[in-house]
Each structure stands twice: as C-alpha cells, then as structure tokens.
XYZ file of C-alpha atoms in Angstrom:
578
model
C 0.102 -0.027 -0.008
C 1.873 3.710 -1.270
C 1.817 6.046 1.889
C 1.542 3.644 4.722
C 4.095 1.635 6.143
C 3.515 -1.648 8.745
C 5.690 -2.311 11.702
C 6.630 -5.394 13.098
C 7.617 -6.199 17.133
C 10.562 -8.466 16.891
C 12.510 -9.778 20.356
C 15.719 -8.165 21.291
C 18.024 -10.792 19.651
C 15.849 -10.809 16.906
C 16.328 -7.256 16.621
C 19.552 -7.474 16.577
C 20.779 -9.445 14.197
C 18.403 -7.514 11.901
C 20.034 -4.447 13.101
C 23.317 -5.804 12.394
C 22.514 -7.540 9.148
C 21.423 -3.852 8.139
C 24.380 -2.336 9.469
C 27.007 -4.615 7.224
C 24.239 -4.199 4.353
C 24.374 0.055 4.260
C 28.237 -0.084 5.080
C 28.962 -2.552 1.914
C 27.083 1.025 0.697
C 28.458 3.772 -2.110
C 29.810 6.406 0.477
C 27.317 9.666 -0.349
C 28.866 12.643 -1.565
C 29.505 15.049 0.466
C 28.313 18.327 0.549
C 30.062 21.601 2.152
C 28.993 24.234 3.386
C 31.165 27.224 1.835
C 31.608 31.479 3.812
C 32.158 34.273 1.636
C 32.258 37.823 2.969
C 30.787 40.810 0.257
C 32.099 43.981 1.597
C 29.773 46.635 -0.455
C 32.474 49.215 -1.083
C 32.927 52.096 -4.059
C 36.178 52.364 -5.435
C 37.768 54.854 -8.695
C 38.009 51.915 -12.381
C 39.060 53.512 -15.351
C 38.348 52.639 -18.496
C 38.412 54.093 -22.431
C 40.284 56.411 -20.918
C 37.677 57.650 -17.985
C 38.136 57.498 -13.983
C 35.777 57.228 -12.266
C 34.082 55.861 -9.048
C 32.001 52.747 -8.911
C 29.604 50.274 -6.673
C 31.472 46.756 -6.019
C 31.864 44.010 -4.205
C 35.231 43.780 -2.124
C 36.564 46.564 -4.748
C 36.823 44.000 -8.156
C 35.049 44.676 -10.927
C 34.156 42.351 -12.153
C 33.428 40.834 -8.358
C 34.268 37.650 -6.984
C 34.025 34.186 -8.672
C 31.717 32.077 -6.061
C 32.678 28.232 -6.254
C 31.028 25.252 -5.333
C 29.804 22.054 -5.963
C 26.333 20.777 -6.302
C 24.835 20.261 -3.168
C 26.821 23.203 -0.843
C 25.786 25.357 1.472
C 26.499 29.161 0.499
C 26.576 31.644 3.804
C 27.299 35.436 1.973
C 27.888 37.311 4.543
C 27.300 40.799 2.976
C 28.120 44.078 4.446
C 26.550 47.798 2.392
C 29.749 50.049 3.512
C 28.323 52.724 0.878
C 25.358 55.502 0.599
C 23.056 53.516 -1.971
C 20.728 50.708 -0.994
C 21.951 47.175 -1.764
C 20.766 43.944 -2.236
C 22.447 40.419 -3.794
C 20.344 38.297 -6.105
C 21.520 34.531 -6.752
C 20.290 34.343 -10.174
C 19.099 30.883 -10.917
C 19.525 29.655 -7.729
C 16.180 27.719 -6.800
C 16.384 29.032 -3.508
C 13.813 25.929 -2.495
C 11.887 27.281 1.018
C 14.948 29.970 1.376
C 12.959 32.169 -0.336
C 14.406 35.446 1.958
C 17.735 34.584 0.222
C 16.357 35.376 -3.564
C 17.524 39.234 -3.291
C 14.938 41.435 -5.185
C 14.607 44.026 -3.549
C 11.130 44.784 -2.311
C 10.190 41.770 -3.478
C 11.662 39.044 -0.984
C 13.547 41.422 0.836
C 14.174 45.807 2.073
C 17.326 47.005 0.785
C 20.557 46.305 2.645
C 20.923 49.969 4.467
C 24.414 52.135 4.388
C 26.298 50.490 7.220
C 24.583 47.232 7.543
C 24.696 43.531 7.092
C 22.661 40.992 6.150
C 24.043 37.069 5.209
C 21.984 34.780 2.425
C 21.702 31.298 2.749
C 21.136 29.146 0.550
C 22.183 25.740 -1.069
C 22.387 25.160 -4.706
C 19.943 22.117 -5.059
C 20.063 20.718 -8.684
C 22.202 22.819 -10.333
C 25.707 22.058 -11.926
C 27.803 24.470 -14.436
C 27.289 28.262 -14.539
C 24.776 30.705 -12.888
C 26.566 34.141 -11.768
C 25.416 36.390 -9.241
C 23.976 40.830 -9.095
C 22.938 42.665 -7.523
C 18.644 43.566 -7.700
C 18.074 47.274 -7.138
C 18.045 50.354 -9.775
C 20.862 48.993 -11.647
C 23.462 48.973 -9.880
C 23.864 45.486 -11.434
C 26.135 47.719 -13.896
C 29.026 46.699 -11.550
C 28.302 44.564 -8.910
C 28.035 40.634 -10.463
C 30.616 38.403 -10.897
C 30.690 34.031 -11.752
C 28.939 31.479 -10.143
C 30.506 28.165 -10.585
C 29.235 24.958 -9.860
C 30.765 21.506 -9.849
C 29.110 18.249 -9.911
C 28.804 16.681 -6.791
C 32.207 14.538 -5.364
C 32.844 11.830 -7.524
C 30.470 12.611 -10.503
C 31.446 13.292 -13.740
C 30.359 15.434 -16.752
C 28.197 13.984 -19.380
C 30.719 14.983 -21.821
C 34.635 15.418 -22.240
C 36.549 16.449 -19.204
C 37.926 19.724 -20.145
C 41.518 20.959 -19.653
C 40.817 23.988 -18.201
C 37.135 25.728 -17.606
C 37.507 29.877 -18.138
C 34.961 32.278 -17.657
C 33.445 35.123 -19.603
C 31.811 37.875 -18.374
C 29.882 40.229 -20.754
C 28.923 43.740 -19.229
C 28.131 47.377 -20.314
C 30.038 50.020 -19.694
C 28.633 53.663 -19.043
C 31.365 56.027 -18.646
C 28.748 58.511 -17.020
C 26.890 57.055 -13.312
C 23.950 54.354 -14.312
C 22.141 55.376 -11.660
C 21.985 58.894 -12.902
C 21.522 57.508 -16.496
C 17.824 55.564 -15.252
C 17.208 58.612 -12.990
C 17.033 60.376 -15.273
C 14.736 58.747 -18.189
C 12.997 58.570 -15.266
C 12.107 61.288 -13.988
C 11.967 62.977 -17.844
C 10.109 59.460 -19.213
C 12.109 59.170 -22.391
C 14.893 56.408 -23.076
C 18.296 56.565 -21.001
C 21.888 57.274 -23.159
C 23.158 53.997 -23.755
C 26.225 51.811 -22.649
C 29.900 53.781 -24.289
C 30.928 50.013 -24.726
C 30.508 46.526 -24.103
C 33.097 44.410 -22.058
C 34.262 40.643 -22.053
C 35.215 40.276 -17.870
C 35.031 43.790 -17.037
C 37.213 45.189 -20.605
C 36.550 46.919 -23.495
C 38.959 45.841 -26.101
C 41.112 47.002 -29.065
C 38.064 48.371 -30.874
C 36.951 51.275 -28.631
C 38.649 54.642 -28.082
C 41.410 54.441 -25.692
C 41.193 50.676 -24.758
C 44.019 48.350 -26.598
C 45.741 47.889 -22.588
C 42.206 46.805 -21.659
C 41.283 43.765 -23.316
C 40.463 40.339 -22.555
C 42.877 37.516 -23.360
C 42.636 33.624 -23.650
C 46.418 31.746 -24.034
C 45.378 28.848 -25.551
C 47.480 25.219 -26.138
C 46.599 23.661 -29.208
C 45.497 20.142 -29.433
C 43.221 20.801 -26.180
C 39.578 21.194 -25.247
C 38.475 24.612 -22.664
C 34.830 24.870 -21.830
C 33.957 28.456 -21.824
C 31.576 29.440 -18.625
C 29.459 32.346 -20.894
C 27.623 34.464 -18.892
C 25.566 37.696 -19.786
C 25.961 40.539 -17.246
C 24.715 43.060 -19.541
C 22.261 46.049 -18.527
C 20.029 45.868 -21.624
C 21.474 43.756 -25.045
C 20.928 40.071 -25.828
C 24.569 39.362 -27.706
C 26.307 37.256 -30.143
C 29.767 36.007 -29.660
C 31.638 33.959 -31.548
C 36.052 33.067 -31.741
C 37.329 33.556 -35.721
C 37.949 30.520 -37.602
C 36.556 28.344 -34.124
C 32.842 26.665 -33.517
C 32.147 25.706 -29.957
C 29.795 23.058 -28.443
C 26.789 24.137 -26.355
C 26.926 22.055 -23.180
C 24.490 23.582 -20.841
C 21.936 26.538 -19.978
C 21.699 28.170 -17.068
C 23.576 25.397 -15.096
C 21.943 22.279 -16.764
C 23.178 19.697 -19.218
C 21.853 19.896 -22.855
C 21.900 17.705 -25.675
C 25.218 19.121 -27.247
C 25.147 20.892 -30.732
C 28.223 22.463 -32.609
C 28.070 26.439 -33.470
C 29.830 28.771 -35.062
C 27.757 31.247 -33.391
C 26.583 31.779 -29.595
C 23.410 33.752 -28.458
C 22.924 34.564 -25.277
C 20.207 36.925 -23.737
C 20.657 38.841 -20.330
C 20.604 37.140 -17.808
C 21.584 33.764 -19.615
C 24.257 31.200 -19.059
C 26.035 29.042 -21.594
C 28.421 26.140 -21.113
C 30.642 25.587 -24.379
C 33.484 23.507 -24.605
C 35.956 24.853 -27.380
C 38.345 22.315 -29.211
C 41.835 24.190 -30.658
C 43.320 23.447 -33.640
C 45.593 20.004 -33.192
C 48.623 22.789 -33.890
C 49.296 25.694 -33.280
C 48.930 28.427 -35.987
C 50.636 31.273 -37.022
C 47.766 33.978 -36.444
C 46.075 35.287 -33.135
C 41.484 34.665 -33.438
C 39.087 37.659 -32.602
C 36.265 36.692 -29.934
C 33.983 39.434 -31.006
C 30.583 40.259 -29.001
C 27.807 42.531 -30.676
C 24.066 42.820 -29.992
C 20.836 41.490 -31.688
C 18.513 43.670 -31.860
C 14.722 44.732 -33.940
C 13.608 47.564 -31.410
C 12.915 51.514 -32.846
C 15.274 52.819 -29.924
C 18.993 53.747 -29.485
C 21.355 51.129 -28.412
C 24.854 50.454 -28.271
C 25.931 48.794 -31.404
C 29.349 48.577 -30.864
C 31.043 45.081 -30.458
C 33.903 43.393 -27.178
C 37.054 41.973 -28.827
C 39.031 39.843 -27.434
C 42.132 37.570 -28.349
C 42.523 33.946 -28.370
C 45.546 33.729 -28.796
C 47.643 30.198 -29.084
C 51.375 29.203 -26.931
C 53.988 30.502 -29.948
C 57.669 29.676 -30.439
C 59.247 33.205 -29.587
C 60.495 33.405 -33.157
C 57.388 33.679 -34.345
C 56.615 37.435 -35.400
C 53.884 39.672 -36.884
C 50.795 37.192 -36.367
C 47.946 37.557 -38.898
C 45.170 39.131 -36.796
C 41.508 37.029 -38.139
C 38.116 38.826 -37.693
C 35.037 36.611 -36.801
C 32.129 37.644 -38.971
C 28.442 38.202 -36.627
C 25.350 37.976 -37.917
C 23.112 41.249 -38.606
C 22.214 43.257 -35.742
C 18.071 42.440 -36.593
C 18.981 38.877 -37.578
C 16.004 37.475 -36.287
C 15.834 33.476 -38.430
C 19.433 33.412 -37.038
C 18.986 34.244 -33.374
C 15.453 31.648 -33.537
C 17.065 28.567 -35.693
C 19.827 28.627 -32.845
C 17.640 28.943 -29.645
C 15.637 25.923 -31.128
C 17.939 23.541 -30.698
C 17.963 23.459 -27.628
C 17.048 20.499 -25.605
C 17.374 19.303 -22.250
C 19.661 15.216 -22.060
C 15.844 13.853 -20.734
C 17.685 11.137 -19.329
C 17.646 8.603 -16.720
C 20.020 10.409 -13.989
C 19.216 13.858 -15.749
C 15.394 13.582 -16.678
C 12.955 16.404 -17.959
C 10.042 16.699 -15.396
C 7.620 18.104 -18.096
C 4.286 18.728 -16.548
C 2.188 17.189 -19.231
C -1.226 18.145 -17.892
C -1.626 21.806 -17.133
C -3.651 23.445 -13.792
C -3.173 26.923 -14.479
C -2.934 28.442 -18.016
C -2.181 31.995 -18.252
C -1.575 34.222 -21.394
C 0.397 37.356 -21.036
C 1.371 39.989 -23.657
C 5.088 41.619 -22.762
C 5.837 44.421 -24.237
C 5.596 49.114 -23.614
C 3.270 51.407 -23.752
C 3.368 54.889 -22.526
C 1.734 56.228 -19.435
C 0.443 60.388 -18.900
C 2.978 62.942 -18.753
C 1.752 64.333 -15.158
C 0.650 68.160 -15.345
C 2.389 71.163 -15.828
C 5.834 69.562 -17.109
C 6.898 68.155 -20.832
C 7.981 64.273 -21.136
C 10.419 63.054 -23.778
C 8.380 59.971 -24.520
C 6.357 59.089 -27.363
C 4.678 62.214 -28.319
C 5.378 63.423 -25.635
C 4.527 60.651 -22.684
C 6.666 58.941 -20.564
C 7.595 55.548 -21.778
C 5.974 52.434 -19.411
C 6.376 48.182 -20.187
C 3.887 45.763 -18.719
C 2.843 42.526 -18.557
C -1.292 42.119 -19.815
C -1.430 45.896 -19.876
C -0.481 46.481 -16.054
C 2.697 48.058 -15.506
C 3.850 46.567 -12.243
C 5.639 49.458 -8.987
C 7.080 47.744 -6.427
C 6.081 48.598 -2.858
C 8.235 50.389 -0.235
C 7.947 47.214 1.629
C 8.999 43.763 1.039
C 6.015 41.954 -1.010
C 7.281 38.353 0.951
C 6.964 39.895 4.276
C 3.657 41.565 3.894
C 2.240 38.184 2.397
C 3.953 35.849 5.199
C 2.571 37.876 7.799
C -0.522 38.653 6.613
C -0.193 42.492 6.100
C -1.033 43.246 2.407
C -3.488 45.197 2.678
C -1.749 48.944 0.906
C 0.689 46.799 -0.612
C -0.369 44.338 -3.535
C -3.969 42.384 -4.195
C -3.790 39.250 -6.437
C -5.891 40.185 -9.319
C -3.232 40.117 -11.885
C -5.263 39.159 -15.107
C -4.746 35.697 -16.850
C -5.807 37.118 -20.450
C -5.250 40.616 -22.164
C -7.777 42.362 -20.867
C -8.314 44.198 -24.264
C -7.368 41.922 -27.258
C -6.305 43.062 -30.239
C -3.588 41.765 -33.135
C -0.486 41.960 -30.822
C 1.864 41.417 -33.777
C 0.096 43.657 -36.020
C -0.685 47.236 -36.310
C -0.892 48.591 -32.045
C -4.146 49.569 -30.697
C -4.738 53.905 -30.266
C -4.623 53.612 -26.935
C -1.239 52.603 -25.933
C -1.513 53.736 -22.263
C -0.918 51.425 -19.048
C -1.973 50.373 -15.787
C -0.026 50.775 -13.301
C -0.562 48.209 -10.154
C 0.938 46.196 -7.799
C -0.407 43.506 -8.619
C 0.270 39.150 -7.953
C -1.054 35.479 -9.142
C -1.360 32.969 -6.494
C -0.520 29.945 -6.889
C -1.715 26.399 -4.337
C 1.397 24.363 -4.170
C 2.718 21.991 -6.889
C 0.051 23.550 -9.269
C 1.467 22.793 -12.996
C 1.387 25.818 -15.170
C 1.289 26.966 -18.499
C 2.914 30.109 -19.563
C 1.706 31.575 -22.995
C 4.345 34.392 -23.589
C 3.050 37.197 -26.215
C 5.863 39.945 -27.580
C 3.279 43.065 -28.811
C 4.259 45.573 -31.401
C 3.436 48.315 -29.413
C 6.651 50.896 -29.436
C 7.861 48.134 -32.226
C 8.278 45.004 -32.110
C 11.497 43.313 -29.782
C 12.390 40.039 -27.727
C 12.147 40.677 -24.307
C 14.165 38.298 -22.301
C 12.266 36.797 -19.409
C 13.460 35.864 -16.196
C 11.375 33.377 -13.264
C 12.644 33.759 -10.104
C 12.788 30.843 -7.687
C 12.154 27.662 -10.598
C 13.246 26.896 -13.405
C 10.620 26.287 -16.798
C 10.202 24.577 -20.074
C 10.514 26.040 -23.658
C 7.699 24.023 -25.167
C 6.762 26.206 -27.801
C 7.736 29.525 -29.817
C 6.334 30.324 -32.831
C 5.752 33.495 -34.914
C 3.185 36.101 -35.476
C 0.024 35.334 -32.568
C -0.329 32.492 -30.589
C -3.438 29.793 -31.639
C -4.530 28.409 -28.591
C -6.078 25.911 -30.952
C -3.417 24.684 -33.099
C -0.096 25.580 -31.531
C -0.412 23.182 -28.993
C -0.477 20.878 -31.418
C 3.083 21.182 -31.669
C 4.761 21.199 -28.183
C 7.739 19.679 -27.269
C 6.782 17.561 -24.334
C 9.366 14.761 -24.205
C 13.255 16.881 -24.399
C 12.444 20.731 -23.941
C 15.125 23.039 -22.798
C 15.310 23.858 -19.143
C 16.649 27.183 -17.920
C 15.536 30.272 -15.840
C 15.977 33.129 -18.315
C 14.268 32.759 -22.006
C 14.338 34.905 -24.870
C 10.581 35.778 -26.301
C 10.694 35.495 -29.896
C 10.683 39.174 -31.713
C 7.145 39.350 -33.170
C 6.421 36.513 -31.499
C 5.400 34.071 -28.736
C 6.931 31.225 -26.649
C 5.385 29.734 -24.113
C 6.556 27.682 -20.467
C 6.022 24.802 -18.050
C 6.976 24.655 -14.338
C 5.132 22.516 -11.475
C 4.852 25.864 -8.754
C 6.957 23.445 -5.877
C 8.946 26.513 -3.915
C 6.667 28.232 -1.565
C 7.415 32.590 -1.289
C 6.743 35.934 -3.767
C 8.013 35.344 -6.896
C 9.736 37.557 -9.427
C 9.194 37.406 -13.356
C 10.358 40.541 -15.196
C 12.532 41.486 -18.345
C 15.827 41.087 -18.526
C 16.769 44.341 -19.893
C 17.326 46.665 -17.053
C 15.058 49.790 -19.233
C 11.978 47.446 -19.700
C 12.054 46.618 -15.381
C 11.948 50.163 -14.786
C 9.715 50.657 -16.851
C 7.617 48.170 -15.493
C 8.029 45.306 -17.198
C 8.155 42.685 -14.233
C 4.541 40.888 -12.302
C 4.738 37.959 -9.024
C 3.688 35.213 -8.207
C 2.674 33.874 -5.154
C 3.090 29.747 -4.504
C 0.950 28.871 -0.788
C 2.491 26.650 1.329
C 1.829 23.024 1.363
C 0.746 20.441 3.941
C 4.018 18.842 4.871
C 6.496 20.476 6.527
C 9.506 20.388 3.592
C 6.675 22.341 1.772
C 6.232 25.607 3.715
C 8.064 28.622 3.940
C 10.282 28.818 7.390
C 9.607 31.948 8.642
C 12.410 34.551 8.269
C 16.429 34.707 9.304
C 16.564 37.787 12.802
C 18.668 39.458 10.489
C 16.423 40.214 7.661
C 16.353 44.128 6.516
C 13.556 46.698 7.377
C 12.576 48.997 5.468
C-alpha cells in the first residue's frame, strides 16, 4: 500500500540480528557525496576604475570589477555575509538559484527583502539544489548591477563527472556594459523625463572593453590556449540591456549547458545569449599552433525602434607560439546582422534537455493553470505642467498584460508572510489580456498602461503553463524573461500571434530545454511550463533593466503545501527592514 508502512514487533535477539545485517549492508553501499558549507564575505565598497580613458568611482564587491568568483559544488550550502559600506542601498540576487524554501535569500529589492542600508549587513543562506554548471550573482536594485556582478561556478558533486569530455581548463567569460556616466544617474534622469536612457559607451568581456574602443588596447581580455586541448568557456551575459552574439574567428564551439542545466550537445560558430542567461561551451583548439591571432567578439542583437549601443567588444584568443614567430595574422569572426531574427530563432530551437534517467526532463504533461501574458512597451501620461520626452509627449512604460508593476515601499514577501498585504499588493493579476487586439499587427491607438502591484496566487505544486506573447506597441522586440525561484521548460515558440487551437499540437513535451531565462521571439510567442513547487513570492521580469525600470515585471505567490518540507520557514533574524 502506498503512503503507509507496517511496523512489526521483534524480540531483542532478532532485532539485534536484523540491525547487524542492515549495518553490514549499509557499510557496503557507496559512500554518499559529501556536501560542504562555504562562507564568503561581500564588502560593498566604492573604488575608482578607469575605462575608455575615463576614471570614475563605481560600486563593487570587495573592490573587484567584475566581482569575486564564487565556487561550489551541487548540494553545497552557501553562507554569504553582505556588508554595505556605501551610500546606496543594496541587495544581491543569486541568479538562477532555485532557493527552495529559502525565498528570503533570493534578493530582489522590495520583493523578497528590503534593501541593505548603509552600515548594515545581511547574510544570505541557501543550498545549491539541482544546479551544475554556471550561474551568476548581481545587485538587484536600480541599475547597480552594471558594476556589481560576478560568476557562480557550480561543479558536479564529488565523484560525479560531466556527461561530456572533461575539459583541460575552464574559463569564465562575462559580458557586461560600461557607462562613462554613473548608471544610477542615467536611469534616474530617464525616469524623471520619461525618455529612453542614454545607452552604454562600451560592452566588456570580464570588465575589459578591448581594442575596438577608444583608448582601450591595453584593456583587452586575452585567452591563451595550447593546441589540441578542450577548453570549457563559461559564458555569462551580465549586460544590462542587450542580447549578444558571440563568436571566435575560425573556431566552432559545442554547447553543453544552459542556465546550469545540461543540454544535448550541438556545434555552432555563433552563440546567442540574452541578459541573464549562461551557456557553457566546449572549445577544441587546433591540433598545432597556427601563426595567427584569433579575435573573439560580441555584438548586439536588436529589432526594436529605440537606440542601442551598436558596437563590438573584442578579446583575443592566442595560441602559445615559438617566441621567434612575429607578425602574426589577425583573423576576425563574422557575426550576424544586428536584426537577424531568423538566425536567433534557429539557434534557440537547437536547445534540448538531456532527458536521460540520470538527468530527466520532468515536464508537466497536464496543466492545471493556464496564463496568456502579453509582454511589451507602452506609455504613461505626462504629469500636469511638465514636459515629457517619451512618445508623443508621454513617458515610456512597459507591462505584462498592460499592467505596469510598481514596487512597493516594503517587501512583498514579508507582507505576504505576516498577512499584511493591505495597501501593498492585490491578488487579481489578469490571467489573459484585458483588451485583446492583434498583438503583432497594427498596434492600438491607446497605449496607456495601468500601474498596479497585482500578483497571481498559486496553490503549492500546481502545474502551470504560461504563453508569453510579444507585442508590436512601440516596436516588436525580443524580451529576455527571467523567473525567480523556478526553472521552466520551453515547450513551444513561434512567430505572430499564439493560436491556442493549433499551436499546442506542436509542443515538445519530451525533451524541451529547461531554463530560468528565455528570450521571447521578436514579433512572436513562447510557451513555458513548470510546477509551482517552491513556496514564497517570486518575481518574473524582463532582464533588460530599462524595461524592468519601466514596470515590465509581475510576481507569483506560491502558497505553502501541507507537509513541513513544503512550507516557507520564518525569515532570518537579520532580514533588513524598510
């Protein structure tokens, strides 16, 4: 009988014999992989950094830019003490970490916690469950993540190996953006005027802009390799507002992991990676050292109507050579056009879960709750007696189902947990668009959004399907959607408007890719499924920070289950207050 165990009475001699037998059997079993507790301290400080011949003071962790590398194994516990020494409020988000029953450690300001104020500390305590590969951490308040970010490297458990060739060496490659101005001032001015913020002055690889930018030849990332070896590049897009192409001249790579989850390997000359995504690729170097230097480059993919930083960051892949070789040829890669949507779609459709016995794809086969969310831009009215720089004198806005989500002045999770939601949030977020129209056709005349902190409530372990529909309001474009607290399966995607009568027949419910961040196709739709198996309050938002700042976000409330391991514990004693 399932769910019930029978107990029998044994006399002491029989009991001891059985106990001895069990102990002998257990001693012969393989030893469980040991997990560690790893302690880190993040001191939030300001220090001077020079890029593009421009020196400025930035906010950073431990005076490092990019920030320190966290290294752990699957199953390890991380305890990270964050001490705020700067004038800015701060929070840290551990991007992609499931935070199973540790929602207090997720990090988005005013969602799972109040910010850490000047002179205060907060200790993030969580376990890496079900992750192996590459994630990253970053500030999750205003635009501080432009300089406050770093890699989170998660190795397999001890005595476990990769499901692919063991690399000779592993190298994190973090893409970022650099502003000569203070990014906090950039977004503050944009929100005040209602216009679009100034774009970045450069992209970076591991904090370095590279030789294609002014005054930056010495600030170039160089990867020195040996011939005939396999290197694993841990790609992380920590850029603020741009999806990127990445390629290495005359080299292909094999994609083996996405968002700290293994995928079926496939080869490519160009990788597409959205902000918030991570991708591990294997680079097999040439059998002998060529007399050439190879450029690795990243440049934006964009289809919208606004202005972007349409520049290219370059690093150098260099083979170890005989010192006598001089005047090496420099070979440049070829990247797709800035608006090559068909290339991006073909690339993203190559991702598939391993779907093996050891690494299964536990896709919800049936759905209990369905949602249809439109994702896109809009406008807000200009306040009286002011001039705004958005479309037709309005202010730029962004929304989900035409709801632009303002953050409250206290944390949603605390309000929910202690039953004090009145005046903080409501639970009436629309499951469908309230005013249907041809979402990828001619946009409606009225583009005004509604400002409201509305949420969706889910029973524990509900199977959920969400169709994310791009819109053409102020231009169709890809939106990288990130869901906190969960991984999800991308079961379908297409161009145009989603058809609920035809499109589900083509859903992949066998081996869809499992991710935490995904790009919604420009002028198209994407369907995801997940189990709501993590109690708490979880943000879902566009990982273009400009769109998040304009309100393109919403929150899920997942109720406690019945069992003790299905409930969110009380908050830690040092949780910051607002």
